[in-house]
């Protein structure tokens, strides 16, 4: 069964460093998302991506964040200068966009900023 | 704007007992509603969804949920809990395919033998 994959599973970085989180969505899906879950809190939407551009972003998704689909298969989230408060589990999701379809989630990347 | 409220951040049930997880939503348009489950150290897996049609929906692992528009609710039930049901459950809403999901705070289920 097709699945969304994410790498790495864990990332530890120093405050101020850049990190790139990688996702491979399901191949025939057209819509891509990043969500995050700070420990003990709810899952929050960051950004959605369709047709090679951002379709919606949340207030969290400021200038420190960017997304890219560099090669037609990978979908990346970059944080330019990490802050302590960026420590969270980051989930990638994808969907076909067909009416009634659901989003499929990857296993997540746990980011720890020291 | 849409919002989701899950009543109870933790629920403890005995094995074999009814599982009832409550979800209420707020939406300005007819919602699509979802329940996802997260097992320890894993991603979110879809349990069931309501988009259109029959308001009682059945999902995997014996779970079901009923969309009640008048009550703006989408409560999740399972008649008989199993130890393997211990996980965190998230209710989520969006307005259509291709749109962001808004999640509730999650309910962690503990199953006692």
JSON list of C-alpha atoms in Angstrom, two decimals:
[
{"chain": "A", "resi": 1, "resn": "UNK", "atom": "CA", "xyz": [0.00, 0.00, 0.00]},
{"chain": "A", "resi": 2, "resn": "UNK", "atom": "CA", "xyz": [1.37, 3.44, -0.89]},
{"chain": "A", "resi": 3, "resn": "UNK", "atom": "CA", "xyz": [2.48, 5.55, 2.03]},
{"chain": "A", "resi": 4, "resn": "UNK", "atom": "CA", "xyz": [3.94, 8.94, 2.84]},
{"chain": "A", "resi": 5, "resn": "UNK", "atom": "CA", "xyz": [7.53, 8.74, 4.04]},
{"chain": "A", "resi": 6, "resn": "UNK", "atom": "CA", "xyz": [9.55, 11.30, 5.97]},
{"chain": "A", "resi": 7, "resn": "UNK", "atom": "CA", "xyz": [13.25, 11.68, 6.74]},
{"chain": "A", "resi": 8, "resn": "UNK", "atom": "CA", "xyz": [14.91, 11.95, 9.12]},
{"chain": "A", "resi": 9, "resn": "UNK", "atom": "CA", "xyz": [12.83, 10.44, 11.90]},
{"chain": "A", "resi": 10, "resn": "UNK", "atom": "CA", "xyz": [14.74, 12.52, 14.44]},
{"chain": "A", "resi": 11, "resn": "UNK", "atom": "CA", "xyz": [16.72, 15.72, 13.98]},
{"chain": "A", "resi": 12, "resn": "UNK", "atom": "CA", "xyz": [18.66, 17.50, 16.68]},
{"chain": "A", "resi": 13, "resn": "UNK", "atom": "CA", "xyz": [20.01, 20.94, 15.87]},
{"chain": "A", "resi": 14, "resn": "UNK", "atom": "CA", "xyz": [21.43, 24.00, 17.54]},
{"chain": "A", "resi": 15, "resn": "UNK", "atom": "CA", "xyz": [19.42, 27.19, 17.79]},
{"chain": "A", "resi": 16, "resn": "UNK", "atom": "CA", "xyz": [20.04, 29.39, 14.77]},
{"chain": "A", "resi": 17, "resn": "UNK", "atom": "CA", "xyz": [20.90, 26.52, 12.45]},
{"chain": "A", "resi": 18, "resn": "UNK", "atom": "CA", "xyz": [19.01, 25.70, 9.26]},
{"chain": "A", "resi": 19, "resn": "UNK", "atom": "CA", "xyz": [17.16, 22.41, 8.98]},
{"chain": "A", "resi": 20, "resn": "UNK", "atom": "CA", "xyz": [15.47, 20.71, 6.05]},
{"chain": "A", "resi": 21, "resn": "UNK", "atom": "CA", "xyz": [12.79, 18.13, 6.67]},
{"chain": "A", "resi": 22, "resn": "UNK", "atom": "CA", "xyz": [12.02, 15.83, 3.80]},
{"chain": "A", "resi": 23, "resn": "UNK", "atom": "CA", "xyz": [8.85, 14.08, 2.71]},
{"chain": "A", "resi": 24, "resn": "UNK", "atom": "CA", "xyz": [7.95, 11.81, -0.18]},
{"chain": "A", "resi": 25, "resn": "UNK", "atom": "CA", "xyz": [4.19, 12.05, -0.76]},
{"chain": "A", "resi": 26, "resn": "UNK", "atom": "CA", "xyz": [2.12, 9.35, -2.41]},
{"chain": "A", "resi": 27, "resn": "UNK", "atom": "CA", "xyz": [2.86, 9.49, -6.12]},
{"chain": "A", "resi": 28, "resn": "UNK", "atom": "CA", "xyz": [-0.54, 10.36, -7.60]},
{"chain": "A", "resi": 29, "resn": "UNK", "atom": "CA", "xyz": [-1.41, 12.93, -4.94]},
{"chain": "A", "resi": 30, "resn": "UNK", "atom": "CA", "xyz": [-1.69, 16.59, -5.86]},
{"chain": "A", "resi": 31, "resn": "UNK", "atom": "CA", "xyz": [-2.02, 18.42, -2.54]},
{"chain": "A", "resi": 32, "resn": "UNK", "atom": "CA", "xyz": [0.72, 18.49, 0.06]},
{"chain": "A", "resi": 33, "resn": "UNK", "atom": "CA", "xyz": [0.75, 19.74, 3.63]},
{"chain": "A", "resi": 34, "resn": "UNK", "atom": "CA", "xyz": [2.97, 20.29, 6.62]},
{"chain": "A", "resi": 35, "resn": "UNK", "atom": "CA", "xyz": [1.62, 20.18, 10.16]},
{"chain": "A", "resi": 36, "resn": "UNK", "atom": "CA", "xyz": [3.38, 20.29, 13.48]},
{"chain": "A", "resi": 37, "resn": "UNK", "atom": "CA", "xyz": [2.63, 19.04, 16.96]},
{"chain": "A", "resi": 38, "resn": "UNK", "atom": "CA", "xyz": [4.42, 20.59, 19.88]},
{"chain": "A", "resi": 39, "resn": "UNK", "atom": "CA", "xyz": [4.69, 18.08, 22.74]},
{"chain": "A", "resi": 40, "resn": "UNK", "atom": "CA", "xyz": [1.41, 17.91, 24.60]},
{"chain": "A", "resi": 41, "resn": "UNK", "atom": "CA", "xyz": [-0.42, 20.23, 22.22]},
{"chain": "A", "resi": 42, "resn": "UNK", "atom": "CA", "xyz": [-2.74, 19.80, 19.28]},
{"chain": "A", "resi": 43, "resn": "UNK", "atom": "CA", "xyz": [-1.71, 19.18, 15.69]},
{"chain": "A", "resi": 44, "resn": "UNK", "atom": "CA", "xyz": [-1.40, 22.55, 13.92]},
{"chain": "A", "resi": 45, "resn": "UNK", "atom": "CA", "xyz": [-1.53, 23.36, 10.23]},
{"chain": "A", "resi": 46, "resn": "UNK", "atom": "CA", "xyz": [1.53, 25.08, 8.80]},
{"chain": "A", "resi": 47, "resn": "UNK", "atom": "CA", "xyz": [1.19, 25.20, 5.02]},
{"chain": "A", "resi": 48, "resn": "UNK", "atom": "CA", "xyz": [-0.50, 23.65, 2.02]},
{"chain": "A", "resi": 49, "resn": "UNK", "atom": "CA", "xyz": [1.01, 23.32, -1.44]},
{"chain": "A", "resi": 50, "resn": "UNK", "atom": "CA", "xyz": [-0.66, 22.71, -4.79]},
{"chain": "A", "resi": 51, "resn": "UNK", "atom": "CA", "xyz": [0.43, 23.13, -8.38]},
{"chain": "A", "resi": 52, "resn": "UNK", "atom": "CA", "xyz": [3.93, 24.12, -7.30]},
{"chain": "A", "resi": 53, "resn": "UNK", "atom": "CA", "xyz": [2.88, 26.97, -5.09]},
{"chain": "A", "resi": 54, "resn": "UNK", "atom": "CA", "xyz": [1.69, 27.66, -1.59]},
{"chain": "A", "resi": 55, "resn": "UNK", "atom": "CA", "xyz": [-2.12, 27.61, -1.49]},
{"chain": "A", "resi": 56, "resn": "UNK", "atom": "CA", "xyz": [-2.52, 28.50, 2.18]},
{"chain": "A", "resi": 57, "resn": "UNK", "atom": "CA", "xyz": [-0.29, 29.15, 5.17]},
{"chain": "A", "resi": 58, "resn": "UNK", "atom": "CA", "xyz": [-0.86, 29.72, 8.85]},
{"chain": "A", "resi": 59, "resn": "UNK", "atom": "CA", "xyz": [0.39, 32.52, 11.07]},
{"chain": "A", "resi": 60, "resn": "UNK", "atom": "CA", "xyz": [3.07, 30.14, 12.29]},
{"chain": "A", "resi": 61, "resn": "UNK", "atom": "CA", "xyz": [4.54, 29.88, 8.79]},
{"chain": "A", "resi": 62, "resn": "UNK", "atom": "CA", "xyz": [6.58, 33.07, 8.83]},
{"chain": "A", "resi": 63, "resn": "UNK", "atom": "CA", "xyz": [9.60, 34.13, 6.78]},
{"chain": "A", "resi": 64, "resn": "UNK", "atom": "CA", "xyz": [11.77, 31.57, 8.57]},
{"chain": "A", "resi": 65, "resn": "UNK", "atom": "CA", "xyz": [9.85, 28.76, 6.89]},
{"chain": "A", "resi": 66, "resn": "UNK", "atom": "CA", "xyz": [9.80, 27.73, 3.26]},
{"chain": "A", "resi": 67, "resn": "UNK", "atom": "CA", "xyz": [8.59, 24.74, 1.26]},
{"chain": "A", "resi": 68, "resn": "UNK", "atom": "CA", "xyz": [9.73, 23.29, -2.00]},
{"chain": "A", "resi": 69, "resn": "UNK", "atom": "CA", "xyz": [8.97, 20.43, -4.34]},
{"chain": "A", "resi": 70, "resn": "UNK", "atom": "CA", "xyz": [12.37, 20.29, -5.99]},
{"chain": "A", "resi": 71, "resn": "UNK", "atom": "CA", "xyz": [12.12, 17.24, -8.19]},
{"chain": "A", "resi": 72, "resn": "UNK", "atom": "CA", "xyz": [8.50, 16.15, -8.55]},
{"chain": "A", "resi": 73, "resn": "UNK", "atom": "CA", "xyz": [8.70, 13.55, -5.81]},
{"chain": "A", "resi": 74, "resn": "UNK", "atom": "CA", "xyz": [10.17, 15.16, -2.70]},
{"chain": "A", "resi": 75, "resn": "UNK", "atom": "CA", "xyz": [8.43, 17.84, -0.65]},
{"chain": "A", "resi": 76, "resn": "UNK", "atom": "CA", "xyz": [10.63, 19.72, 1.78]},
{"chain": "A", "resi": 77, "resn": "UNK", "atom": "CA", "xyz": [10.16, 22.07, 4.70]},
{"chain": "A", "resi": 78, "resn": "UNK", "atom": "CA", "xyz": [13.07, 24.38, 5.49]},
{"chain": "A", "resi": 79, "resn": "UNK", "atom": "CA", "xyz": [13.49, 26.33, 8.67]},
{"chain": "A", "resi": 80, "resn": "UNK", "atom": "CA", "xyz": [16.19, 28.93, 8.08]},
{"chain": "A", "resi": 81, "resn": "UNK", "atom": "CA", "xyz": [17.17, 29.84, 11.62]},
{"chain": "A", "resi": 82, "resn": "UNK", "atom": "CA", "xyz": [15.71, 27.49, 14.18]},
{"chain": "A", "resi": 83, "resn": "UNK", "atom": "CA", "xyz": [14.37, 28.67, 17.52]},
{"chain": "A", "resi": 84, "resn": "UNK", "atom": "CA", "xyz": [13.83, 26.69, 20.70]},
{"chain": "A", "resi": 85, "resn": "UNK", "atom": "CA", "xyz": [10.09, 26.93, 20.14]},
{"chain": "A", "resi": 86, "resn": "UNK", "atom": "CA", "xyz": [10.41, 25.15, 16.80]},
{"chain": "A", "resi": 87, "resn": "UNK", "atom": "CA", "xyz": [10.97, 21.90, 18.69]},
{"chain": "A", "resi": 88, "resn": "UNK", "atom": "CA", "xyz": [8.05, 19.70, 17.69]},
{"chain": "A", "resi": 89, "resn": "UNK", "atom": "CA", "xyz": [6.95, 16.71, 15.66]},
{"chain": "A", "resi": 90, "resn": "UNK", "atom": "CA", "xyz": [6.51, 17.72, 12.02]},
{"chain": "A", "resi": 91, "resn": "UNK", "atom": "CA", "xyz": [4.07, 15.76, 9.90]},
{"chain": "A", "resi": 92, "resn": "UNK", "atom": "CA", "xyz": [3.84, 15.75, 6.14]},
{"chain": "A", "resi": 93, "resn": "UNK", "atom": "CA", "xyz": [0.54, 14.82, 4.52]},
{"chain": "A", "resi": 94, "resn": "UNK", "atom": "CA", "xyz": [-0.73, 14.40, 0.98]},
{"chain": "A", "resi": 95, "resn": "UNK", "atom": "CA", "xyz": [-4.05, 13.83, -0.78]},
{"chain": "A", "resi": 96, "resn": "UNK", "atom": "CA", "xyz": [-5.48, 13.46, -4.25]},
{"chain": "A", "resi": 97, "resn": "UNK", "atom": "CA", "xyz": [-7.86, 16.38, -3.84]},
{"chain": "A", "resi": 98, "resn": "UNK", "atom": "CA", "xyz": [-10.77, 14.31, -5.15]},
{"chain": "A", "resi": 99, "resn": "UNK", "atom": "CA", "xyz": [-14.05, 14.97, -3.31]},
{"chain": "A", "resi": 100, "resn": "UNK", "atom": "CA", "xyz": [-14.37, 12.73, -0.29]},
{"chain": "A", "resi": 101, "resn": "UNK", "atom": "CA", "xyz": [-10.70, 11.76, -0.13]},
{"chain": "A", "resi": 102, "resn": "UNK", "atom": "CA", "xyz": [-8.67, 12.09, 3.02]},
{"chain": "A", "resi": 103, "resn": "UNK", "atom": "CA", "xyz": [-5.18, 13.24, 3.83]},
{"chain": "A", "resi": 104, "resn": "UNK", "atom": "CA", "xyz": [-2.53, 10.58, 4.32]},
{"chain": "A", "resi": 105, "resn": "UNK", "atom": "CA", "xyz": [0.09, 11.34, 6.95]},
{"chain": "A", "resi": 106, "resn": "UNK", "atom": "CA", "xyz": [3.73, 10.39, 7.20]},
{"chain": "A", "resi": 107, "resn": "UNK", "atom": "CA", "xyz": [5.27, 9.07, 10.43]},
{"chain": "A", "resi": 108, "resn": "UNK", "atom": "CA", "xyz": [6.71, 12.46, 11.34]},
{"chain": "A", "resi": 109, "resn": "UNK", "atom": "CA", "xyz": [10.09, 14.01, 12.05]},
{"chain": "A", "resi": 110, "resn": "UNK", "atom": "CA", "xyz": [10.85, 14.88, 15.64]},
{"chain": "A", "resi": 111, "resn": "UNK", "atom": "CA", "xyz": [12.85, 18.12, 15.65]},
{"chain": "A", "resi": 112, "resn": "UNK", "atom": "CA", "xyz": [14.72, 19.07, 18.79]},
{"chain": "A", "resi": 113, "resn": "UNK", "atom": "CA", "xyz": [16.33, 22.52, 18.92]},
{"chain": "A", "resi": 114, "resn": "UNK", "atom": "CA", "xyz": [18.95, 22.97, 21.63]},
{"chain": "B", "resi": 1, "resn": "UNK", "atom": "CA", "xyz": [-13.06, 29.74, 10.56]},
{"chain": "B", "resi": 2, "resn": "UNK", "atom": "CA", "xyz": [-13.38, 26.19, 11.79]},
{"chain": "B", "resi": 3, "resn": "UNK", "atom": "CA", "xyz": [-12.66, 24.77, 15.22]},
{"chain": "B", "resi": 4, "resn": "UNK", "atom": "CA", "xyz": [-12.84, 21.39, 16.93]},
{"chain": "B", "resi": 5, "resn": "UNK", "atom": "CA", "xyz": [-13.32, 20.61, 20.60]},
{"chain": "B", "resi": 6, "resn": "UNK", "atom": "CA", "xyz": [-12.65, 17.19, 22.06]},
{"chain": "B", "resi": 7, "resn": "UNK", "atom": "CA", "xyz": [-14.08, 16.75, 25.51]},
{"chain": "B", "resi": 8, "resn": "UNK", "atom": "CA", "xyz": [-11.63, 14.96, 27.77]},
{"chain": "B", "resi": 9, "resn": "UNK", "atom": "CA", "xyz": [-7.90, 14.85, 27.11]},
{"chain": "B", "resi": 10, "resn": "UNK", "atom": "CA", "xyz": [-7.67, 11.42, 28.78]},
{"chain": "B", "resi": 11, "resn": "UNK", "atom": "CA", "xyz": [-10.17, 8.57, 28.88]},
{"chain": "B", "resi": 12, "resn": "UNK", "atom": "CA", "xyz": [-9.73, 5.33, 30.77]},
{"chain": "B", "resi": 13, "resn": "UNK", "atom": "CA", "xyz": [-11.88, 2.32, 29.88]},
{"chain": "B", "resi": 14, "resn": "UNK", "atom": "CA", "xyz": [-11.87, -1.31, 30.90]},
{"chain": "B", "resi": 15, "resn": "UNK", "atom": "CA", "xyz": [-11.23, -3.97, 28.29]},
{"chain": "B", "resi": 16, "resn": "UNK", "atom": "CA", "xyz": [-14.57, -4.97, 26.82]},
{"chain": "B", "resi": 17, "resn": "UNK", "atom": "CA", "xyz": [-16.29, -1.73, 27.81]},
{"chain": "B", "resi": 18, "resn": "UNK", "atom": "CA", "xyz": [-17.77, 0.90, 25.52]},
{"chain": "B", "resi": 19, "resn": "UNK", "atom": "CA", "xyz": [-15.40, 3.51, 24.17]},
{"chain": "B", "resi": 20, "resn": "UNK", "atom": "CA", "xyz": [-16.97, 6.94, 23.64]},
{"chain": "B", "resi": 21, "resn": "UNK", "atom": "CA", "xyz": [-14.88, 9.89, 22.50]},
{"chain": "B", "resi": 22, "resn": "UNK", "atom": "CA", "xyz": [-16.61, 13.21, 22.07]},
{"chain": "B", "resi": 23, "resn": "UNK", "atom": "CA", "xyz": [-16.01, 15.71, 19.29]},
{"chain": "B", "resi": 24, "resn": "UNK", "atom": "CA", "xyz": [-17.85, 18.95, 18.61]},
{"chain": "B", "resi": 25, "resn": "UNK", "atom": "CA", "xyz": [-17.03, 21.23, 15.74]},
{"chain": "B", "resi": 26, "resn": "UNK", "atom": "CA", "xyz": [-17.72, 24.72, 14.50]},
{"chain": "B", "resi": 27, "resn": "UNK", "atom": "CA", "xyz": [-17.87, 25.38, 10.80]},
{"chain": "B", "resi": 28, "resn": "UNK", "atom": "CA", "xyz": [-19.42, 28.04, 8.58]},
{"chain": "B", "resi": 29, "resn": "UNK", "atom": "CA", "xyz": [-19.83, 25.55, 5.74]},
{"chain": "B", "resi": 30, "resn": "UNK", "atom": "CA", "xyz": [-20.88, 21.89, 5.62]},
{"chain": "B", "resi": 31, "resn": "UNK", "atom": "CA", "xyz": [-17.89, 20.13, 7.10]},
{"chain": "B", "resi": 32, "resn": "UNK", "atom": "CA", "xyz": [-15.89, 17.10, 6.20]},
{"chain": "B", "resi": 33, "resn": "UNK", "atom": "CA", "xyz": [-15.14, 15.29, 9.48]},
{"chain": "B", "resi": 34, "resn": "UNK", "atom": "CA", "xyz": [-12.41, 12.82, 10.33]},
{"chain": "B", "resi": 35, "resn": "UNK", "atom": "CA", "xyz": [-11.12, 10.72, 13.16]},
{"chain": "B", "resi": 36, "resn": "UNK", "atom": "CA", "xyz": [-7.44, 9.87, 13.14]},
{"chain": "B", "resi": 37, "resn": "UNK", "atom": "CA", "xyz": [-5.59, 7.58, 15.55]},
{"chain": "B", "resi": 38, "resn": "UNK", "atom": "CA", "xyz": [-1.96, 7.94, 16.61]},
{"chain": "B", "resi": 39, "resn": "UNK", "atom": "CA", "xyz": [-0.23, 4.97, 18.14]},
{"chain": "B", "resi": 40, "resn": "UNK", "atom": "CA", "xyz": [2.95, 5.59, 20.13]},
{"chain": "B", "resi": 41, "resn": "UNK", "atom": "CA", "xyz": [5.80, 6.81, 17.96]},
{"chain": "B", "resi": 42, "resn": "UNK", "atom": "CA", "xyz": [3.73, 6.58, 14.79]},
{"chain": "B", "resi": 43, "resn": "UNK", "atom": "CA", "xyz": [2.00, 8.97, 12.43]},
{"chain": "B", "resi": 44, "resn": "UNK", "atom": "CA", "xyz": [-1.71, 9.68, 12.10]},
{"chain": "B", "resi": 45, "resn": "UNK", "atom": "CA", "xyz": [-3.86, 6.93, 10.64]},
{"chain": "B", "resi": 46, "resn": "UNK", "atom": "CA", "xyz": [-7.37, 7.51, 9.40]},
{"chain": "B", "resi": 47, "resn": "UNK", "atom": "CA", "xyz": [-10.06, 5.67, 11.38]},
{"chain": "B", "resi": 48, "resn": "UNK", "atom": "CA", "xyz": [-13.08, 6.98, 9.53]},
{"chain": "B", "resi": 49, "resn": "UNK", "atom": "CA", "xyz": [-14.51, 10.00, 7.77]},
{"chain": "B", "resi": 50, "resn": "UNK", "atom": "CA", "xyz": [-17.78, 11.72, 6.98]},
{"chain": "B", "resi": 51, "resn": "UNK", "atom": "CA", "xyz": [-18.02, 13.73, 3.80]},
{"chain": "B", "resi": 52, "resn": "UNK", "atom": "CA", "xyz": [-21.55, 13.31, 2.46]},
{"chain": "B", "resi": 53, "resn": "UNK", "atom": "CA", "xyz": [-24.34, 10.76, 2.57]},
{"chain": "B", "resi": 54, "resn": "UNK", "atom": "CA", "xyz": [-25.04, 8.42, 5.46]},
{"chain": "B", "resi": 55, "resn": "UNK", "atom": "CA", "xyz": [-24.47, 10.13, 8.79]},
{"chain": "B", "resi": 56, "resn": "UNK", "atom": "CA", "xyz": [-23.41, 6.94, 10.58]},
{"chain": "B", "resi": 57, "resn": "UNK", "atom": "CA", "xyz": [-20.01, 5.95, 9.31]},
{"chain": "B", "resi": 58, "resn": "UNK", "atom": "CA", "xyz": [-18.05, 2.84, 10.09]},
{"chain": "B", "resi": 59, "resn": "UNK", "atom": "CA", "xyz": [-14.30, 2.70, 10.19]},
{"chain": "B", "resi": 60, "resn": "UNK", "atom": "CA", "xyz": [-11.47, 0.35, 10.85]},
{"chain": "B", "resi": 61, "resn": "UNK", "atom": "CA", "xyz": [-11.00, -1.70, 14.01]},
{"chain": "B", "resi": 62, "resn": "UNK", "atom": "CA", "xyz": [-14.71, -1.69, 14.89]},
{"chain": "B", "resi": 63, "resn": "UNK", "atom": "CA", "xyz": [-15.04, 2.07, 15.37]},
{"chain": "B", "resi": 64, "resn": "UNK", "atom": "CA", "xyz": [-17.97, 4.13, 14.16]},
{"chain": "B", "resi": 65, "resn": "UNK", "atom": "CA", "xyz": [-19.09, 7.73, 14.40]},
{"chain": "B", "resi": 66, "resn": "UNK", "atom": "CA", "xyz": [-22.30, 9.60, 13.77]},
{"chain": "B", "resi": 67, "resn": "UNK", "atom": "CA", "xyz": [-22.52, 13.06, 12.25]},
{"chain": "B", "resi": 68, "resn": "UNK", "atom": "CA", "xyz": [-25.24, 15.06, 14.01]},
{"chain": "B", "resi": 69, "resn": "UNK", "atom": "CA", "xyz": [-25.63, 18.42, 12.34]},
{"chain": "B", "resi": 70, "resn": "UNK", "atom": "CA", "xyz": [-28.11, 19.73, 14.90]},
{"chain": "B", "resi": 71, "resn": "UNK", "atom": "CA", "xyz": [-25.64, 19.05, 17.70]},
{"chain": "B", "resi": 72, "resn": "UNK", "atom": "CA", "xyz": [-22.52, 19.90, 15.65]},
{"chain": "B", "resi": 73, "resn": "UNK", "atom": "CA", "xyz": [-21.06, 16.65, 16.88]},
{"chain": "B", "resi": 74, "resn": "UNK", "atom": "CA", "xyz": [-19.14, 13.70, 15.50]},
{"chain": "B", "resi": 75, "resn": "UNK", "atom": "CA", "xyz": [-18.63, 11.38, 18.46]},
{"chain": "B", "resi": 76, "resn": "UNK", "atom": "CA", "xyz": [-16.56, 8.21, 18.07]},
{"chain": "B", "resi": 77, "resn": "UNK", "atom": "CA", "xyz": [-17.65, 4.92, 19.58]},
{"chain": "B", "resi": 78, "resn": "UNK", "atom": "CA", "xyz": [-16.58, 1.32, 19.81]},
{"chain": "B", "resi": 79, "resn": "UNK", "atom": "CA", "xyz": [-18.80, -1.20, 21.60]},
{"chain": "B", "resi": 80, "resn": "UNK", "atom": "CA", "xyz": [-16.01, -3.22, 23.19]},
{"chain": "B", "resi": 81, "resn": "UNK", "atom": "CA", "xyz": [-12.54, -1.87, 23.93]},
{"chain": "B", "resi": 82, "resn": "UNK", "atom": "CA", "xyz": [-9.47, -3.93, 23.21]},
{"chain": "B", "resi": 83, "resn": "UNK", "atom": "CA", "xyz": [-6.03, -3.45, 24.68]},
{"chain": "B", "resi": 84, "resn": "UNK", "atom": "CA", "xyz": [-4.76, -2.55, 21.21]},
{"chain": "B", "resi": 85, "resn": "UNK", "atom": "CA", "xyz": [-7.08, 0.51, 21.21]},
{"chain": "B", "resi": 86, "resn": "UNK", "atom": "CA", "xyz": [-4.75, 2.32, 23.58]},
{"chain": "B", "resi": 87, "resn": "UNK", "atom": "CA", "xyz": [-3.67, 5.35, 21.56]},
{"chain": "B", "resi": 88, "resn": "UNK", "atom": "CA", "xyz": [-4.38, 9.02, 21.03]},
{"chain": "B", "resi": 89, "resn": "UNK", "atom": "CA", "xyz": [-7.41, 9.93, 18.94]},
{"chain": "B", "resi": 90, "resn": "UNK", "atom": "CA", "xyz": [-7.84, 13.16, 17.02]},
{"chain": "B", "resi": 91, "resn": "UNK", "atom": "CA", "xyz": [-11.00, 14.61, 15.56]},
{"chain": "B", "resi": 92, "resn": "UNK", "atom": "CA", "xyz": [-10.46, 16.92, 12.59]},
{"chain": "B", "resi": 93, "resn": "UNK", "atom": "CA", "xyz": [-12.52, 19.02, 10.21]},
{"chain": "B", "resi": 94, "resn": "UNK", "atom": "CA", "xyz": [-12.07, 20.67, 6.86]},
{"chain": "B", "resi": 95, "resn": "UNK", "atom": "CA", "xyz": [-14.38, 22.32, 4.37]},
{"chain": "B", "resi": 96, "resn": "UNK", "atom": "CA", "xyz": [-13.53, 20.18, 1.35]},
{"chain": "B", "resi": 97, "resn": "UNK", "atom": "CA", "xyz": [-10.82, 18.07, -0.21]},
{"chain": "B", "resi": 98, "resn": "UNK", "atom": "CA", "xyz": [-7.67, 20.03, -0.90]},
{"chain": "B", "resi": 99, "resn": "UNK", "atom": "CA", "xyz": [-8.04, 22.11, 2.25]},
{"chain": "B", "resi": 100, "resn": "UNK", "atom": "CA", "xyz": [-6.22, 22.19, 5.56]},
{"chain": "B", "resi": 101, "resn": "UNK", "atom": "CA", "xyz": [-7.39, 20.09, 8.47]},
{"chain": "B", "resi": 102, "resn": "UNK", "atom": "CA", "xyz": [-8.21, 21.71, 11.79]},
{"chain": "B", "resi": 103, "resn": "UNK", "atom": "CA", "xyz": [-7.63, 19.32, 14.68]},
{"chain": "B", "resi": 104, "resn": "UNK", "atom": "CA", "xyz": [-9.03, 18.98, 18.13]},
{"chain": "B", "resi": 105, "resn": "UNK", "atom": "CA", "xyz": [-6.75, 18.67, 21.10]},
{"chain": "B", "resi": 106, "resn": "UNK", "atom": "CA", "xyz": [-6.76, 14.89, 21.08]},
{"chain": "B", "resi": 107, "resn": "UNK", "atom": "CA", "xyz": [-7.97, 12.28, 23.55]},
{"chain": "B", "resi": 108, "resn": "UNK", "atom": "CA", "xyz": [-5.58, 9.71, 24.95]},
{"chain": "B", "resi": 109, "resn": "UNK", "atom": "CA", "xyz": [-7.27, 6.37, 25.60]},
{"chain": "B", "resi": 110, "resn": "UNK", "atom": "CA", "xyz": [-6.01, 4.01, 28.25]},
{"chain": "B", "resi": 111, "resn": "UNK", "atom": "CA", "xyz": [-7.43, 0.48, 28.29]},
{"chain": "B", "resi": 112, "resn": "UNK", "atom": "CA", "xyz": [-7.34, -1.36, 31.61]},
{"chain": "B", "resi": 113, "resn": "UNK", "atom": "CA", "xyz": [-7.30, -5.16, 31.69]}
]
